[in-house]
Coordinates of C-alpha atoms in Angstrom, one line a residue:
M1350 CA 0.0 0.0 0.0
L1351 CA 1.4 3.4 -0.9
K1352 CA 2.1 5.4 2.2
N1353 CA 1.3 9.0 1.7
I1354 CA -0.3 11.4 -0.7
S1355 CA 2.7 12.9 -2.5
V1356 CA 4.3 9.5 -3.2
T1357 CA 0.9 8.2 -4.4
H1358 CA 0.4 11.3 -6.6
K1359 CA 3.7 10.6 -8.3
A1360 CA 2.8 6.9 -8.8
L1361 CA -0.5 7.9 -10.4
K1362 CA 1.1 10.4 -12.7
E1363 CA 3.7 7.9 -13.8
K1364 CA 0.9 5.3 -14.5
K1365 CA 2.4 2.9 -11.9
I1366 CA -1.0 2.5 -10.5
S1367 CA -4.5 3.6 -11.7
P1368 CA -7.1 5.4 -9.6
K1369 CA -9.4 2.4 -9.9
E1370 CA -6.6 0.0 -8.6
L1371 CA -6.0 2.4 -5.8
V1372 CA -9.7 2.4 -4.8
E1373 CA -9.8 -1.3 -5.0
L1374 CA -6.9 -1.6 -2.6
C1375 CA -8.6 0.8 -0.2
L1376 CA -11.9 -1.1 -0.3
K1377 CA -10.1 -4.4 0.4
N1378 CA -8.5 -2.8 3.5
I1379 CA -11.9 -2.1 5.1
Q1380 CA -12.1 -4.1 8.3
L1381 CA -15.8 -4.6 8.9
P1382 CA -15.4 -5.5 12.6
A1383 CA -13.7 -2.1 13.2
N1384 CA -17.0 -0.5 12.0
S1385 CA -15.3 2.6 10.7
Y1386 CA -18.0 3.3 8.0
I1387 CA -21.7 3.9 8.2
S1388 CA -22.0 4.1 4.3
I1389 CA -19.6 2.8 1.7
F1390 CA -20.0 4.0 -1.9
K1391 CA -18.3 1.1 -3.7
E1392 CA -20.0 1.3 -7.1
L1393 CA -20.0 5.1 -7.2
V1394 CA -16.3 5.5 -6.3
L1395 CA -15.2 2.9 -8.8
R1396 CA -17.1 4.6 -11.5
E1397 CA -15.6 8.0 -10.6
A1398 CA -12.1 6.5 -10.5
E1399 CA -12.4 5.2 -14.0
K1400 CA -13.1 8.7 -15.3
I1401 CA -9.7 10.1 -14.1
T1402 CA -6.9 10.3 -16.6
E1403 CA -5.0 13.4 -15.5
F1404 CA -3.6 14.4 -12.1
P1405 CA -3.3 18.2 -11.9
S1406 CA -3.7 18.2 -8.1
F1407 CA -2.0 16.3 -5.3
L1408 CA -5.5 15.1 -4.3
T1409 CA -6.7 14.0 -7.7
G1410 CA -7.5 10.2 -7.6
I1411 CA -6.7 10.0 -3.9
P1412 CA -9.3 8.0 -1.9
Y1413 CA -10.6 9.6 1.3
S1414 CA -13.5 9.5 3.7
L1415 CA -15.8 11.9 5.5
K1416 CA -17.2 11.9 9.0
D1417 CA -21.0 11.4 8.6
L1418 CA -21.6 14.9 9.8
F1419 CA -20.8 16.5 6.4
I1420 CA -23.7 17.0 4.0
T1421 CA -23.2 15.1 0.7
Q1422 CA -25.6 15.7 -2.2
G1423 CA -27.5 12.6 -3.1
L1424 CA -25.6 10.5 -0.6
R1425 CA -27.0 9.4 2.8
T1426 CA -26.0 11.6 5.7
T1427 CA -27.0 10.3 9.2
A1428 CA -24.9 12.0 11.9
A1429 CA -24.8 8.5 13.3
S1430 CA -28.4 8.9 14.4
R1431 CA -31.7 7.1 13.8
Y1432 CA -33.4 10.5 13.4
L1433 CA -31.5 10.9 10.1
L1434 CA -31.4 7.2 9.1
N1435 CA -32.6 7.8 5.5
Y1436 CA -31.7 11.5 5.0
I1437 CA -30.5 12.2 1.5
P1438 CA -29.3 15.8 1.2
T1439 CA -30.1 18.0 -1.8
Y1440 CA -26.9 20.0 -1.6
D1441 CA -23.2 19.7 -0.7
S1442 CA -21.2 20.9 2.2
F1443 CA -18.3 23.2 1.5
V1444 CA -15.8 20.4 2.4
H1445 CA -17.3 17.9 0.0
Q1446 CA -17.5 20.6 -2.8
Q1447 CA -13.7 21.2 -2.4
F1448 CA -12.8 17.6 -2.7
K1449 CA -15.0 17.2 -5.8
K1450 CA -13.1 20.1 -7.3
S1451 CA -9.8 18.4 -6.6
G1452 CA -10.8 15.0 -8.0
S1453 CA -10.5 13.2 -4.7
L1454 CA -12.5 9.9 -4.4
L1455 CA -15.0 9.5 -1.6
I1456 CA -14.8 5.9 -0.3
G1457 CA -17.6 6.4 2.3
K1458 CA -19.0 8.2 5.3
N1459 CA -17.4 7.4 8.7
N1460 CA -19.0 6.3 11.9
C1461 CA -18.9 8.7 14.8
D1462 CA -20.6 9.5 18.1
E1463 CA -24.2 10.6 17.5
F1464 CA -24.2 14.2 16.4
G1465 CA -20.5 14.3 17.3
M1466 CA -21.2 14.1 21.1
G1467 CA -18.7 11.7 22.7
S1468 CA -15.0 10.9 23.2
L1469 CA -14.8 7.2 22.5
N1470 CA -17.2 6.6 19.6
R1471 CA -19.5 4.5 21.7
S1472 CA -22.8 6.5 21.2
S1473 CA -23.4 5.9 17.5
A1474 CA -26.7 4.4 16.5
F1475 CA -24.7 2.1 14.2
G1476 CA -22.6 0.6 17.1
P1477 CA -19.2 1.7 18.3
S1478 CA -16.0 2.0 16.2
F1479 CA -13.0 0.0 17.2
Y1480 CA -9.2 0.4 16.9
P1481 CA -8.5 -1.8 13.8
E1482 CA -5.2 -3.3 15.2
N1483 CA -6.9 -4.4 18.5
L1484 CA -10.7 -4.7 18.5
D1485 CA -10.7 -4.8 22.3
H1486 CA -10.2 -1.0 22.2
Y1487 CA -12.6 1.7 21.1
A1488 CA -11.5 4.0 18.3
G1489 CA -11.7 7.2 20.3
G1490 CA -14.2 9.9 19.4
S1491 CA -16.2 11.5 18.3
S1492 CA -14.4 11.1 14.9
G1493 CA -13.4 7.5 15.7
G1494 CA -14.5 6.1 12.4
S1495 CA -12.4 8.6 10.6
A1496 CA -9.3 7.6 12.5
S1497 CA -10.0 3.9 12.1
A1498 CA -10.4 4.3 8.3
V1499 CA -7.0 6.0 8.0
K1500 CA -5.4 3.4 10.4
E1501 CA -6.8 0.4 8.4
K1502 CA -5.6 2.1 5.2
S1503 CA -9.0 2.3 3.6
S1504 CA -8.6 6.1 3.3
F1505 CA -5.5 8.2 2.8
F1506 CA -7.0 10.8 5.0
S1507 CA -10.4 11.6 6.6
I1508 CA -12.2 14.8 7.6
G1509 CA -13.7 14.8 11.0
T1510 CA -15.1 17.5 13.2
D1511 CA -13.6 18.8 16.4
T1512 CA -15.5 20.6 19.1
G1513 CA -13.4 19.8 22.2
G1514 CA -11.0 17.2 21.0
S1515 CA -13.0 15.0 18.6
V1516 CA -10.3 14.9 15.9
R1517 CA -7.3 15.0 18.1
L1518 CA -8.4 12.3 20.6
P1519 CA -8.9 9.4 18.1
A1520 CA -5.8 10.5 16.1
A1521 CA -3.7 10.3 19.3
F1522 CA -5.3 7.0 20.4
Q1523 CA -4.5 5.4 17.1
G1524 CA -1.0 6.8 16.5
L1525 CA -2.0 9.1 13.7
W1526 CA -1.7 12.9 13.0
G1527 CA -4.8 15.0 13.8
L1528 CA -5.3 18.7 13.4
K1529 CA -8.0 21.0 14.6
P1530 CA -7.4 24.2 12.5
S1531 CA -8.1 27.6 14.1
Y1532 CA -11.8 28.4 14.3
G1533 CA -13.0 30.0 11.0
R1534 CA -10.2 28.7 8.8
I1535 CA -12.4 26.1 7.1
S1536 CA -16.0 26.9 6.1
R1537 CA -18.6 25.1 8.2
Y1538 CA -21.3 25.3 5.5
G1539 CA -23.1 22.0 5.3
Q1540 CA -21.5 20.6 8.5
I1541 CA -24.0 19.3 11.0
A1542 CA -23.4 21.3 14.2
Y1543 CA -22.8 20.2 17.8
A1544 CA -21.8 23.6 19.2
S1545 CA -21.4 26.2 16.4
S1546 CA -19.1 28.5 18.2
L1547 CA -16.6 25.7 18.9
D1548 CA -17.0 23.3 15.9
Q1549 CA -14.3 23.1 13.2
A1550 CA -13.6 20.6 10.4
G1551 CA -10.3 18.8 11.2
I1552 CA -8.0 16.4 9.3
I1553 CA -6.8 13.0 10.3
A1554 CA -3.9 11.6 8.2
N1555 CA -0.7 9.6 8.3
C1556 CA 1.8 12.4 8.3
P1557 CA 2.1 16.3 8.6
E1558 CA 2.7 16.7 4.8
D1559 CA -0.6 15.0 4.1
I1560 CA -2.4 17.3 6.5
A1561 CA -0.7 20.3 4.9
I1562 CA -1.9 19.2 1.4
V1563 CA -5.5 18.8 2.6
L1564 CA -5.5 22.0 4.6
D1565 CA -4.4 24.0 1.5
Q1566 CA -7.3 22.5 -0.4
L1567 CA -9.8 23.5 2.3
T1568 CA -8.5 27.0 3.1
V1569 CA -10.6 28.8 0.6
K1570 CA -13.0 31.7 1.3
D1571 CA -16.7 30.7 1.3
E1572 CA -19.3 33.4 1.2
K1573 CA -21.8 31.1 2.8
D1574 CA -20.0 31.0 6.1
T1575 CA -19.9 34.5 7.7
T1576 CA -17.8 33.2 10.7
Q1577 CA -15.0 32.2 8.4
K1578 CA -11.7 34.2 8.6
K1579 CA -9.6 35.3 5.6
H1580 CA -6.6 33.0 5.3
V1581 CA -3.8 32.5 2.7
S1582 CA -2.6 29.0 2.9
H1583 CA 0.9 27.8 1.8
C1584 CA 1.3 24.9 4.2
V1585 CA 2.8 22.5 1.6
E1586 CA 5.3 25.1 0.4
S1587 CA 6.4 25.8 4.0
I1588 CA 7.0 22.1 4.7
H1589 CA 8.9 21.5 1.5
K1590 CA 11.1 24.5 2.1
K1591 CA 11.6 23.4 5.7
R1592 CA 10.8 26.9 7.0
T1593 CA 11.7 26.9 10.7
K1594 CA 12.7 30.5 11.2
N1595 CA 10.5 32.9 13.3
I1596 CA 8.6 29.9 14.8
T1597 CA 7.8 30.0 18.5
L1598 CA 6.5 26.9 20.1
G1599 CA 4.5 27.4 23.3
I1600 CA 4.5 24.6 25.9
I1601 CA 2.6 24.3 29.2
P1602 CA 4.9 22.4 31.7
E1603 CA 2.1 21.7 34.2
F1604 CA 0.2 19.9 31.4
I1605 CA 3.2 17.8 30.4
D1606 CA 3.7 16.9 34.1
L1607 CA 0.2 15.4 34.1
C1608 CA 1.1 12.9 31.4
S1609 CA 1.9 9.3 32.0
P1610 CA 5.7 8.6 32.2
L1611 CA 5.9 7.1 28.7
I1612 CA 4.0 10.0 27.1
K1613 CA 6.0 12.6 29.1
S1614 CA 9.3 11.0 28.0
G1615 CA 8.2 11.0 24.4
L1616 CA 7.2 14.7 24.5
L1617 CA 10.4 15.8 26.1
N1618 CA 12.5 13.9 23.6
F1619 CA 10.6 15.4 20.8
L1620 CA 11.2 18.9 22.2
K1621 CA 14.9 18.2 22.4
S1622 CA 15.0 17.0 18.8
L1623 CA 13.6 20.3 17.4
P1624 CA 16.0 22.5 15.3
S1625 CA 17.7 25.3 17.3
S1626 CA 16.0 27.9 15.0
I1627 CA 12.6 27.1 16.7
Q1628 CA 12.1 29.0 19.9
I1629 CA 10.4 27.2 22.8
K1630 CA 8.5 29.3 25.3
E1631 CA 7.1 28.1 28.5
L1632 CA 3.6 29.3 29.3
S1633 CA 1.6 29.3 32.5
L1634 CA -2.2 29.6 32.0
K1635 CA -3.8 30.6 35.3
T1636 CA -7.3 30.2 34.0
S1637 CA -6.9 26.5 32.9
S1638 CA -9.0 25.2 35.9
F1639 CA -12.0 27.0 34.4
W1640 CA -11.6 25.6 30.8
S1641 CA -13.5 22.4 31.2
K1642 CA -16.3 24.0 33.1
T1643 CA -16.6 26.8 30.6
Y1644 CA -16.6 24.4 27.7
Y1645 CA -19.4 22.3 29.1
I1646 CA -21.6 25.3 29.8
L1647 CA -21.2 26.7 26.3
A1648 CA -21.2 23.3 24.4
M1649 CA -24.2 21.9 26.2
S1650 CA -26.2 25.2 25.9
E1651 CA -25.5 25.4 22.1
A1652 CA -26.3 21.7 21.6
S1653 CA -29.6 22.0 23.4

């Protein structure tokens, strides 16, 4: 299985593999017991793959998946709830529109906690999602199906949603990379909300470069989302040029001290390995004891 997006893009351009063959590999990798998908679009994605003959974008011909909170025109969208069991939207979310433009291939819609509310992916009406390499463990949530899809290599990347950790938690649990972009960077148009002032589409992938490629595709102004901020995105360019000047990394020592010994050791070793051009600044956040309380007041109020 090809490991990341840029390597696979090169293989597609050089005709070493076809989009249809790539999709077939991904479909074979779906582990049904892991329950990472609510809907799989096998026939549709194979038809779409056969149409692709040119590869102008990094994402053209790349299979991916979407958390089932993103509206997809003509394709069932459930939010992992019986209330929306047979809901077929008549329009597309911004995120799905952007991937259609890039020529990415949608394998299916991922399982999640119902309406994105949870941290283990146990509350889905379609049953929990599990960690593909050990089915005794939950996938993490609420974007657990998205993480499991990437882990089992049925998707090169997946788009989840993050209100208070729902992308970062399952990514961390499964040894993947997960990013919650700054609020307003990616349009939330057509994204079923949990708490609108906190929700943001996020990316789960195998490496930082893959996240950068996807983030560049999604950082586009959308007039339908008035909360979106204006951004210029050159993430891939920055990674390829290895820009590390004028970067300051803030760390919170008291949070690191709360980690288990193994995690703490890994974090400290990572910080030691950073280039000397990156400045590390220790922060002390005196209001941190109020964060969780504030989050639950706001999130539960908006949800209700």
